CSV table of N, CA, C and O in Angstrom, one decimal:
chain,number,residue,atom,x,y,z
A,1,MET,N,8.0,21.7,42.5
A,1,MET,CA,7.4,22.3,41.6
A,1,MET,C,8.0,23.6,41.1
A,1,MET,O,8.6,24.2,41.9
A,2,HIS,N,8.1,23.7,39.8
A,2,HIS,CA,8.7,25.0,39.4
A,2,HIS,C,7.8,25.9,38.8
A,2,HIS,O,6.6,25.7,38.5
A,3,LYS,N,8.1,27.1,38.8
A,3,LYS,CA,7.2,28.3,38.4
A,3,LYS,C,7.0,28.1,36.9
A,3,LYS,O,7.8,27.9,36.1
A,4,LYS,N,5.7,28.3,36.5
A,4,LYS,CA,5.3,28.3,35.2
A,4,LYS,C,5.7,29.7,34.4
A,4,LYS,O,5.4,30.6,35.1
A,5,SER,N,6.4,29.5,33.3
A,5,SER,CA,6.9,30.8,32.8
A,5,SER,C,5.8,31.6,32.2
A,5,SER,O,4.6,31.2,31.9
A,6,ARG,N,5.9,32.9,32.0
A,6,ARG,CA,4.8,33.8,31.5
A,6,ARG,C,4.4,33.2,30.1
A,6,ARG,O,3.3,33.3,29.7
A,7,ALA,N,5.4,32.9,29.3
A,7,ALA,CA,5.2,32.5,28.0
A,7,ALA,C,4.3,31.2,28.0
A,7,ALA,O,3.3,31.1,27.0
A,8,ARG,N,4.6,30.1,28.8
A,8,ARG,CA,3.7,28.9,28.9
A,8,ARG,C,2.3,29.2,29.2
A,8,ARG,O,1.3,28.8,28.9
A,9,THR,N,2.2,30.1,30.3
A,9,THR,CA,1.0,30.6,30.8
A,9,THR,C,0.0,31.2,29.7
A,9,THR,O,-1.1,31.0,29.5
A,10,ARG,N,0.6,32.2,28.9
A,10,ARG,CA,0.0,32.9,27.9
A,10,ARG,C,-0.3,31.9,26.8
A,10,ARG,O,-1.4,32.1,26.1
A,11,HIS,N,0.7,31.0,26.6
A,11,HIS,CA,0.3,30.0,25.5
A,11,HIS,C,-0.9,29.4,25.7
A,11,HIS,O,-1.7,29.0,24.8
A,12,ARG,N,-0.9,28.7,27.0
A,12,ARG,CA,-2.2,28.1,27.2
A,12,ARG,C,-3.5,28.7,27.3
A,12,ARG,O,-4.6,28.3,26.9
A,13,ARG,N,-3.4,30.1,27.6
A,13,ARG,CA,-4.5,31.0,27.7
A,13,ARG,C,-4.9,31.4,26.3
A,13,ARG,O,-5.9,32.4,26.2
A,14,ALA,N,-4.2,31.2,25.3
A,14,ALA,CA,-4.3,31.9,24.0
A,14,ALA,C,-5.6,31.6,23.3
A,14,ALA,O,-6.1,32.2,22.3
A,15,HIS,N,-6.2,30.4,23.9
A,15,HIS,CA,-7.6,29.9,23.0
A,15,HIS,C,-8.6,30.4,24.1
A,15,HIS,O,-9.9,29.9,23.7
A,16,TRP,N,-8.5,31.2,25.0
A,16,TRP,CA,-9.7,31.4,25.9
A,16,TRP,C,-10.2,32.8,25.0
A,16,TRP,O,-9.9,33.9,25.3
A,17,LYS,N,-11.1,32.6,24.3
A,17,LYS,CA,-11.8,33.7,23.5
A,17,LYS,C,-13.2,33.7,23.9
A,17,LYS,O,-13.9,32.8,24.3
A,18,ALA,N,-13.7,35.0,24.2
A,18,ALA,CA,-15.2,35.1,24.3
A,18,ALA,C,-15.9,34.9,22.9
A,18,ALA,O,-15.6,35.4,21.8
A,19,ALA,N,-17.0,34.0,23.1
A,19,ALA,CA,-17.9,33.8,22.1
A,19,ALA,C,-18.9,34.7,21.7
A,19,ALA,O,-19.6,35.1,22.9
A,20,ALA,N,-19.3,35.2,20.8
A,20,ALA,CA,-20.4,35.9,20.5
A,20,ALA,C,-21.7,35.3,20.8
A,20,ALA,O,-21.9,34.0,20.5
A,21,PRO,N,-22.6,36.0,21.4
A,21,PRO,CA,-23.7,35.3,21.8
A,21,PRO,C,-24.6,34.9,20.5
A,21,PRO,O,-24.6,35.5,19.5
A,22,LEU,N,-25.1,33.5,20.5
A,22,LEU,CA,-25.8,33.1,19.5
A,22,LEU,C,-27.3,33.6,19.5
A,22,LEU,O,-28.0,33.6,20.6
A,23,LEU,N,-27.7,34.0,18.4
A,23,LEU,CA,-28.9,34.8,18.2
A,23,LEU,C,-29.8,34.3,17.0
A,23,LEU,O,-29.1,34.1,16.0
A,24,VAL,N,-30.9,34.1,17.2
A,24,VAL,CA,-31.9,33.7,16.1
A,24,VAL,C,-33.1,34.6,16.0
A,24,VAL,O,-33.4,35.3,17.0
A,25,ALA,N,-33.6,34.8,14.9
A,25,ALA,CA,-34.8,35.6,14.6
A,25,ALA,C,-35.8,35.1,15.5
A,25,ALA,O,-36.2,34.0,15.6
A,26,CYS,N,-36.8,36.0,16.1
A,26,CYS,CA,-37.9,35.6,16.8
A,26,CYS,C,-38.8,34.8,16.0
A,26,CYS,O,-39.1,35.3,14.9
A,27,ALA,N,-39.6,33.8,16.3
A,27,ALA,CA,-40.5,33.0,15.6
A,27,ALA,C,-41.8,33.7,15.2
A,27,ALA,O,-42.5,33.6,14.2
A,28,ASN,N,-42.2,34.9,16.0
A,28,ASN,CA,-43.4,35.7,15.7
A,28,ASN,C,-43.1,36.5,14.6
A,28,ASN,O,-42.1,37.3,14.4
A,29,ALA,N,-43.9,36.4,13.7
A,29,ALA,CA,-43.9,37.0,12.3
A,29,ALA,C,-43.9,38.5,12.4
A,29,ALA,O,-43.3,39.2,11.6
A,30,ALA,N,-44.5,39.0,13.4
A,30,ALA,CA,-44.7,40.4,13.6
A,30,ALA,C,-43.4,41.1,14.4
A,30,ALA,O,-43.2,42.3,14.2
A,31,CYS,N,-42.7,40.1,15.0
A,31,CYS,CA,-41.7,40.7,15.8
A,31,CYS,C,-40.2,40.6,15.0
A,31,CYS,O,-39.6,41.4,14.6
A,32,ARG,N,-39.9,39.4,14.8
A,32,ARG,CA,-38.5,39.0,14.0
A,32,ARG,C,-37.4,39.6,14.7
A,32,ARG,O,-36.3,39.8,14.0
A,33,GLN,N,-37.3,39.9,15.8
A,33,GLN,CA,-36.2,40.6,16.6
A,33,GLN,C,-35.2,39.4,17.0
A,33,GLN,O,-35.5,38.3,17.3
A,34,PRO,N,-34.0,39.8,17.0
A,34,PRO,CA,-32.8,38.7,17.5
A,34,PRO,C,-33.1,38.4,18.9
A,34,PRO,O,-33.1,39.1,19.7
A,35,THR,N,-33.1,37.1,19.1
A,35,THR,CA,-33.4,36.4,20.5
A,35,THR,C,-32.6,35.1,20.7
A,35,THR,O,-32.3,34.6,19.7
A,36,PRO,N,-32.2,34.9,21.9
A,36,PRO,CA,-31.4,33.6,22.1
A,36,PRO,C,-32.4,32.6,21.8
A,36,PRO,O,-33.5,32.6,22.2
A,37,PRO,N,-31.7,31.4,21.2
A,37,PRO,CA,-32.6,30.2,21.1
A,37,PRO,C,-32.9,29.7,22.3
A,37,PRO,O,-32.5,29.6,23.3
A,38,HIS,N,-34.2,29.0,22.2
A,38,HIS,CA,-34.8,28.3,23.4
A,38,HIS,C,-34.9,29.3,24.6
A,38,HIS,O,-35.0,28.9,25.7
A,39,ALA,N,-35.5,30.5,24.3
A,39,ALA,CA,-35.8,31.5,25.3
A,39,ALA,C,-36.9,32.3,24.7
A,39,ALA,O,-37.1,32.6,23.7
A,40,ALA,N,-37.7,32.8,25.6
A,40,ALA,CA,-38.7,33.7,25.3
A,40,ALA,C,-38.3,35.1,24.7
A,40,ALA,O,-37.2,35.6,25.1
A,41,CYS,N,-38.9,35.6,23.7
A,41,CYS,CA,-38.5,36.9,23.2
A,41,CYS,C,-38.7,38.0,24.1
A,41,CYS,O,-39.8,38.1,24.8
A,42,ARG,N,-37.7,38.8,24.5
A,42,ARG,CA,-37.9,40.1,25.4
A,42,ARG,C,-38.6,41.1,24.8
A,42,ARG,O,-39.2,41.9,25.6
A,43,HIS,N,-38.8,41.1,23.5
A,43,HIS,CA,-39.5,42.2,22.8
A,43,HIS,C,-41.2,42.0,22.8
A,43,HIS,O,-41.8,42.9,23.1
A,44,CYS,N,-41.5,40.7,22.3
A,44,CYS,CA,-42.9,40.7,22.2
A,44,CYS,C,-43.3,39.5,23.4
A,44,CYS,O,-44.7,39.4,23.6
A,45,GLY,N,-42.5,38.8,24.0
A,45,GLY,CA,-42.9,38.0,25.0
A,45,GLY,C,-43.4,36.6,24.5
A,45,GLY,O,-44.0,35.8,25.3
A,46,MET,N,-43.2,36.3,23.4
A,46,MET,CA,-43.9,34.9,22.7
A,46,MET,C,-42.7,34.0,22.9
A,46,MET,O,-41.5,34.2,22.9
A,47,TYR,N,-43.1,32.7,23.1
A,47,TYR,CA,-42.2,31.5,23.2
A,47,TYR,C,-43.1,30.4,22.5
A,47,TYR,O,-44.1,29.8,23.0
A,48,ARG,N,-42.3,29.7,21.4
A,48,ARG,CA,-43.1,28.6,20.7
A,48,ARG,C,-44.5,28.8,20.4
A,48,ARG,O,-45.5,28.0,20.7
A,49,GLY,N,-44.8,30.0,19.9
A,49,GLY,CA,-46.2,30.4,19.6
A,49,GLY,C,-47.2,30.7,20.6
A,49,GLY,O,-48.4,31.0,20.3
A,50,ARG,N,-46.7,30.8,22.0
A,50,ARG,CA,-47.5,31.1,22.9
A,50,ARG,C,-47.0,32.4,23.6
A,50,ARG,O,-45.9,32.9,23.7
A,51,GLN,N,-47.9,33.4,24.1
A,51,GLN,CA,-47.7,34.5,25.0
A,51,GLN,C,-47.1,34.0,26.5
A,51,GLN,O,-48.2,33.6,27.1
A,52,VAL,N,-45.9,34.2,26.7
A,52,VAL,CA,-45.5,33.8,28.1
A,52,VAL,C,-45.0,34.9,28.9
A,52,VAL,O,-44.9,34.7,30.2
A,53,LEU,N,-44.7,36.0,28.4
A,53,LEU,CA,-44.2,37.1,29.1
A,53,LEU,C,-45.0,38.4,28.7
A,53,LEU,O,-45.5,38.4,27.4
A,54,PRO,N,-45.3,39.3,29.4
A,54,PRO,CA,-46.1,40.5,28.9
A,54,PRO,C,-45.0,41.3,28.0
A,54,PRO,O,-43.9,41.4,28.2
A,55,PRO,N,-45.6,41.9,26.9
A,55,PRO,CA,-44.7,42.5,25.9
A,55,PRO,C,-44.1,43.7,26.5
A,55,PRO,O,-44.7,44.5,27.4
A,56,ALA,N,-42.9,43.9,26.0
A,56,ALA,CA,-42.2,45.2,26.8
A,56,ALA,C,-42.5,46.3,26.1
A,56,ALA,O,-42.8,46.4,25.0
């Protein structure tokens, strides 16, 4: 086995980028805060039209 050069290692890692978190507007018309998809809203506690968490 030969040592991988620094250039080869960095070339391989050049595509390791951090992706920005995907956010959608809360479905609650009164809230509309950015929330991850398929997750309860941290601000109002609603998920798919139901109150599932206590409002923050």
